[in-house]
PDB file of C-alpha atoms in Angstrom:
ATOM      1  CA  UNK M   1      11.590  23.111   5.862  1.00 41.00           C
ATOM      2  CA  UNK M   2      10.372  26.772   5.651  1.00 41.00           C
ATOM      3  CA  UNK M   3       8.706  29.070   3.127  1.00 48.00           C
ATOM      4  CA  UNK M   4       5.738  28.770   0.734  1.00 56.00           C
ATOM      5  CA  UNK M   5       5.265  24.892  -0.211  1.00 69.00           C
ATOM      6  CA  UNK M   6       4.598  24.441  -4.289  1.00 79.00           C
ATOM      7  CA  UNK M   7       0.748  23.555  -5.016  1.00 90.00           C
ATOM      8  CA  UNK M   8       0.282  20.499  -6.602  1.00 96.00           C
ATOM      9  CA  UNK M   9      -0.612  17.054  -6.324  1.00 97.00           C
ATOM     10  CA  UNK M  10       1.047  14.451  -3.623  1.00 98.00           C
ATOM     11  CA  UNK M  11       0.919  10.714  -3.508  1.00 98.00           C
ATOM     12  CA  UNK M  12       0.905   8.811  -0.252  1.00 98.00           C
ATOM     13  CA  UNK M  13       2.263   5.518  -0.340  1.00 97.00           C
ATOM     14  CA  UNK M  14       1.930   2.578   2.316  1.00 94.00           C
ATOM     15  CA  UNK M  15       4.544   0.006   1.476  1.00 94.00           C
ATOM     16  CA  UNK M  16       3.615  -3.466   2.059  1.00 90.00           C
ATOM     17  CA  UNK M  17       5.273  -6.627   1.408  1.00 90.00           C
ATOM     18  CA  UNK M  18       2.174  -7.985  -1.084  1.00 92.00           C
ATOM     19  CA  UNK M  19       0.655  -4.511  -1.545  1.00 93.00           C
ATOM     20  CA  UNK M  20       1.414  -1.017  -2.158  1.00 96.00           C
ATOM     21  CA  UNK M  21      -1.160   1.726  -1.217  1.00 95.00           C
ATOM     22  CA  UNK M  22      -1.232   4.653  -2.888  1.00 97.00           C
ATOM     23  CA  UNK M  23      -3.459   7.935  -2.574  1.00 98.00           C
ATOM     24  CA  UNK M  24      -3.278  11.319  -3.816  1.00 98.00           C
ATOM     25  CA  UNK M  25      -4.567  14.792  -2.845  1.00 98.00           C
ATOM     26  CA  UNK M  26      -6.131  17.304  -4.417  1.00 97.00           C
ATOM     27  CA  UNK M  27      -3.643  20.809  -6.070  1.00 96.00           C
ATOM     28  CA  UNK M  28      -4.203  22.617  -2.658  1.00 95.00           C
ATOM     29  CA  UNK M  29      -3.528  19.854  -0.324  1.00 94.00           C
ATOM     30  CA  UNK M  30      -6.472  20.028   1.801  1.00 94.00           C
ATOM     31  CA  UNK M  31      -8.228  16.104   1.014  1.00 97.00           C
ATOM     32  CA  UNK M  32      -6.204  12.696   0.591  1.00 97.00           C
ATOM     33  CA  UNK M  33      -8.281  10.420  -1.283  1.00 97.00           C
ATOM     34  CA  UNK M  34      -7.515   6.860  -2.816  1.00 96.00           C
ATOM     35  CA  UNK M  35      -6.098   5.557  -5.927  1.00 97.00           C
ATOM     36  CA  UNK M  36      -5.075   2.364  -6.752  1.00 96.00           C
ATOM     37  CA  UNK M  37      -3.488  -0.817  -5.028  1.00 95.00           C
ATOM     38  CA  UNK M  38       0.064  -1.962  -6.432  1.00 97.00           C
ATOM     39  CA  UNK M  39       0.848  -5.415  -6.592  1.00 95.00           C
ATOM     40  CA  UNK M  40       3.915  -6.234  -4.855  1.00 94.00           C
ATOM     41  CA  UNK M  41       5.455  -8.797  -7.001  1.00 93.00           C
ATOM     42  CA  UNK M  42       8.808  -7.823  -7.649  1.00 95.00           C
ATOM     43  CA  UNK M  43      10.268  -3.932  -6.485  1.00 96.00           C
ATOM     44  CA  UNK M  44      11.170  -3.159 -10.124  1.00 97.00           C
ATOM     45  CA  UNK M  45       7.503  -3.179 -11.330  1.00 97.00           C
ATOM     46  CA  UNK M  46       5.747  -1.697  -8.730  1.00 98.00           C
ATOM     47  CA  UNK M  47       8.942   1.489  -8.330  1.00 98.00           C
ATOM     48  CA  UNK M  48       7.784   1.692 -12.300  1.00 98.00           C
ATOM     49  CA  UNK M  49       3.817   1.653 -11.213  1.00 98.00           C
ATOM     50  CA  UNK M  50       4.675   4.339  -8.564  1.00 98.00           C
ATOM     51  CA  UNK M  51       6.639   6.360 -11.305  1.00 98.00           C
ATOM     52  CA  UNK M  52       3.571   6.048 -13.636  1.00 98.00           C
ATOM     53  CA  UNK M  53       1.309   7.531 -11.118  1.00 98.00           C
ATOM     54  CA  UNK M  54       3.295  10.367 -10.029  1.00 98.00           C
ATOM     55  CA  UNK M  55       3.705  11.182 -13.897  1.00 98.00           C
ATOM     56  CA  UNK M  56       0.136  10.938 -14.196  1.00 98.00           C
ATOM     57  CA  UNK M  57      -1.148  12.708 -11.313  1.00 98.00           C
ATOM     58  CA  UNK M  58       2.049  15.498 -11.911  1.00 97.00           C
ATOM     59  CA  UNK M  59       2.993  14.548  -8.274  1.00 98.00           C
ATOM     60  CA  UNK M  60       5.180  17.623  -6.720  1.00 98.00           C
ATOM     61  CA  UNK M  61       5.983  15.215  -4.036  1.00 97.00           C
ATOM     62  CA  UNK M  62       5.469  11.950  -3.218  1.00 98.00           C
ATOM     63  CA  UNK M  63       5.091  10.934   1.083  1.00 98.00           C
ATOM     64  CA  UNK M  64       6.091   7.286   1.992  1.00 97.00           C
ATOM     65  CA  UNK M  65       4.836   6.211   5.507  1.00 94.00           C
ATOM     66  CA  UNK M  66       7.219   5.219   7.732  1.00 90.00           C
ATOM     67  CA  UNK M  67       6.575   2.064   9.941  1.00 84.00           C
ATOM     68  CA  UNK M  68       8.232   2.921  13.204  1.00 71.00           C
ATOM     69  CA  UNK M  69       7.606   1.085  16.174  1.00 61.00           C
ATOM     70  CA  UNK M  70       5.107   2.247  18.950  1.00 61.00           C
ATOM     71  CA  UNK M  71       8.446   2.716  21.029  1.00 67.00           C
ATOM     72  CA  UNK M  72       9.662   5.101  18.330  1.00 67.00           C
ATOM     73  CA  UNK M  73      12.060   3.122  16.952  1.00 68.00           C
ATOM     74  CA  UNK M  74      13.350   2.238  13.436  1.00 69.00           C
ATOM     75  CA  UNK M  75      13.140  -1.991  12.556  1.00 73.00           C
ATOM     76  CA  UNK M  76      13.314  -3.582   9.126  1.00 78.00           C
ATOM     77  CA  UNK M  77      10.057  -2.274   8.108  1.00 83.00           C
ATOM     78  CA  UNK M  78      11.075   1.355   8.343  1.00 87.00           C
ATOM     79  CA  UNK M  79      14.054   0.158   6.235  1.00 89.00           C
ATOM     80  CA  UNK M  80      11.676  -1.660   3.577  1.00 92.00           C
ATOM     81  CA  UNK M  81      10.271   1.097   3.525  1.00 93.00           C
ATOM     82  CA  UNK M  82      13.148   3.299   2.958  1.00 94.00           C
ATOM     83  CA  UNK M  83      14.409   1.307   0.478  1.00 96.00           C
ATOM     84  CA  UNK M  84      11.679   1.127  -1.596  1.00 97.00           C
ATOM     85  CA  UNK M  85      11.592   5.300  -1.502  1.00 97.00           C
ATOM     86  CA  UNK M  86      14.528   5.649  -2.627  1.00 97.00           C
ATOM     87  CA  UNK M  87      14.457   3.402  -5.404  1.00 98.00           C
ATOM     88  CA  UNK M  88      10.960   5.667  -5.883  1.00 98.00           C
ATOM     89  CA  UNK M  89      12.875   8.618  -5.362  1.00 98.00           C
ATOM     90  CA  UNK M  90      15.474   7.836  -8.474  1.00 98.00           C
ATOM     91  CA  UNK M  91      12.756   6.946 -10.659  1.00 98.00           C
ATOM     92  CA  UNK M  92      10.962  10.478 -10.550  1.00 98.00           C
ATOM     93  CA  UNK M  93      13.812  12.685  -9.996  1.00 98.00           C
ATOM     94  CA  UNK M  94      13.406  15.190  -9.465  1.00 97.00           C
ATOM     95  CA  UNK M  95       9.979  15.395  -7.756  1.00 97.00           C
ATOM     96  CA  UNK M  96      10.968  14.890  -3.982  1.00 97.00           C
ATOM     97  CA  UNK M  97      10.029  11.591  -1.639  1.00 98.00           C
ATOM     98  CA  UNK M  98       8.987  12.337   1.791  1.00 96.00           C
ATOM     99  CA  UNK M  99       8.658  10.081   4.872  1.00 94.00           C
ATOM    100  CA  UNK M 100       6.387  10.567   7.174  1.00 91.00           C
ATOM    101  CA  UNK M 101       5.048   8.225  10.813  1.00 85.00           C
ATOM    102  CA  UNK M 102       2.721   6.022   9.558  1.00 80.00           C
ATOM    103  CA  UNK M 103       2.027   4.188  13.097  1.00 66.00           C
ATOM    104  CA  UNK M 104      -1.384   2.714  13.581  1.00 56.00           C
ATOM    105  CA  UNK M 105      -2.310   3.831  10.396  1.00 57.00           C
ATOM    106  CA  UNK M 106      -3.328   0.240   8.693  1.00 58.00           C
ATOM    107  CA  UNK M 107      -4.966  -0.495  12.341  1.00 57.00           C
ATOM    108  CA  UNK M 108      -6.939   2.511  12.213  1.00 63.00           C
ATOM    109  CA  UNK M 109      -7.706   2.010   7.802  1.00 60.00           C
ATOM    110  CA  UNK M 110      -8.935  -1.619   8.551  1.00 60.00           C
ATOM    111  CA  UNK M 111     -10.968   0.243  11.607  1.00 63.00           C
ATOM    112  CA  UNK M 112     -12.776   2.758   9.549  1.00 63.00           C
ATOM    113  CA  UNK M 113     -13.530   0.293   6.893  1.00 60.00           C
ATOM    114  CA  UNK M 114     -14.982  -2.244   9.239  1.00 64.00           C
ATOM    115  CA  UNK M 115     -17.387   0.607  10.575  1.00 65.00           C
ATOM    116  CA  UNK M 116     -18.388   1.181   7.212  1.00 62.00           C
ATOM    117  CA  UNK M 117     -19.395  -2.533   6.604  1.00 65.00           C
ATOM    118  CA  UNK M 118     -16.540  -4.214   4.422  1.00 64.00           C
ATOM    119  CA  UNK M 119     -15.283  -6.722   6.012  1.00 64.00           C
ATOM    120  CA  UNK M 120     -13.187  -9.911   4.311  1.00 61.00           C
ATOM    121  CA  UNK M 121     -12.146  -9.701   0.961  1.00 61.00           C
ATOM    122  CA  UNK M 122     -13.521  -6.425  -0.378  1.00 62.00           C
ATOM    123  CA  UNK M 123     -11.704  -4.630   2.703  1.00 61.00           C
ATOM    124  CA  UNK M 124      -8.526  -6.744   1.881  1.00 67.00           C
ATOM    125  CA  UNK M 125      -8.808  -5.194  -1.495  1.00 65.00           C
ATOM    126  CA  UNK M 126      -9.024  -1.615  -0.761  1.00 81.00           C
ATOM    127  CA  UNK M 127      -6.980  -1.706   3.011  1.00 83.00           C
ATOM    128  CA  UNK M 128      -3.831  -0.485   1.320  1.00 87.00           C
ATOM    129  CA  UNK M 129      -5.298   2.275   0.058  1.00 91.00           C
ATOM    130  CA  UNK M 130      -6.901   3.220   3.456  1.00 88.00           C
ATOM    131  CA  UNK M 131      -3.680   3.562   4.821  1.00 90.00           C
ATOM    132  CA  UNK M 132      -2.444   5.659   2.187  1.00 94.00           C
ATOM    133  CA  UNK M 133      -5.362   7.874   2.569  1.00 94.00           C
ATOM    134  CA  UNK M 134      -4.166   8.354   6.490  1.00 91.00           C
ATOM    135  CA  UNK M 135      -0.584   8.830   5.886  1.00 94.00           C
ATOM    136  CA  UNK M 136      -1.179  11.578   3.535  1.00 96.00           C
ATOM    137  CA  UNK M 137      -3.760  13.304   5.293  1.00 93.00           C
ATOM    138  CA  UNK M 138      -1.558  12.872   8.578  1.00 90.00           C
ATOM    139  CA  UNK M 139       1.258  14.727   6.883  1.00 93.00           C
ATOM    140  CA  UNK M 140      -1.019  16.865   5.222  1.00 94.00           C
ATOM    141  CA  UNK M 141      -2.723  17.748   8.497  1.00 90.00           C
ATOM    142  CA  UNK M 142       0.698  18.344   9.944  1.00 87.00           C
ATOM    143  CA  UNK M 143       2.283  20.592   7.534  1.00 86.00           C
ATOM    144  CA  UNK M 144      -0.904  22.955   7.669  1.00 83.00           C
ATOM    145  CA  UNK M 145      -0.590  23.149  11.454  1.00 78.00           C
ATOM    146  CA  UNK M 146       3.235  23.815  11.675  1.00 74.00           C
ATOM    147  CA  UNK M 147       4.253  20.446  12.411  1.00 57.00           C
ATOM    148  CA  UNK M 148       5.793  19.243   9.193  1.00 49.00           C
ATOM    149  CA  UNK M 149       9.185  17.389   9.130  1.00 49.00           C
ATOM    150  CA  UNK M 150      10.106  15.672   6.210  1.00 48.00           C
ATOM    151  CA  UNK M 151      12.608  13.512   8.443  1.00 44.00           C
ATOM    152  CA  UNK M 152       9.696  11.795   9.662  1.00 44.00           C
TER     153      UNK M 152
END
């Protein structure tokens, strides 16, 4: 993609079987920072959970990490993932949903937060939201350096 990106808000998601991550940035896309963890229960609920948040937050885009393999290769999780980003996608048309290489990134959230000290539960609880965090500032990181592809 090409020209002048729109200012606004975007939401990072990490889609997890039990959990949903979601962050957000600030209008001029320079710091990802956390916002809530989604319960999981049933797709319906948390695609409506999503939708609130991106209404709330005025999302101009919304980035959904993409699980691919360390071989670079697509398995059921990138298409869990897709799936659920789709059904994100037609619940707050017309705001766009992005995918972007999330590899490593719950490795390196559970990392960080066990080098700050939170370890067990209270990591469990915020984890999702870690990952989030790194998926949006990985795209954000890349767009501002050239590398952005939203076919990620």
């Amino acid at each position: 993609m090409t020209g002048i990106q729109p200012r606004g808000r975007r939401l990072g998601i990490d889609v997890g079987s039990v959990r949903i991550g979601v962050a957000s940035c600030d209008p001029d896309g320079i710091l990802a920072t956390p916002v809530e963890t989604v319960q999981h229960t049933t797709t319906a609920a948390a695609v409506r959970r999503i939708a609130e948040i991106a209404d709330e937050y005025e999302a101009v885009e919304v980035i959904v990490g993409s699980p691919r393999t360390l071989r670079n290769t697509e398995g059921a999780a990138v298409a869990a993932a897709r799936e659920f980003g789709d059904a994100v996608a037609a619940a707050i048309a017309p705001v766009p949903v992005l995918y972007h290489d999330e590899r490593l990134t719950t490795v390196t959230a559970a990392g960080a937060l066990r080098a700050s000290g939170k370890k067990g539960k209270a990591a469990r609880a915020v984890i999702d939201q870690a990952a989030a965090v790194a998926i949006l500032q990985g795209w954000l990181d890349a767009r501002r350096s050239g590398g952005w592809d939203s076919s990620d």
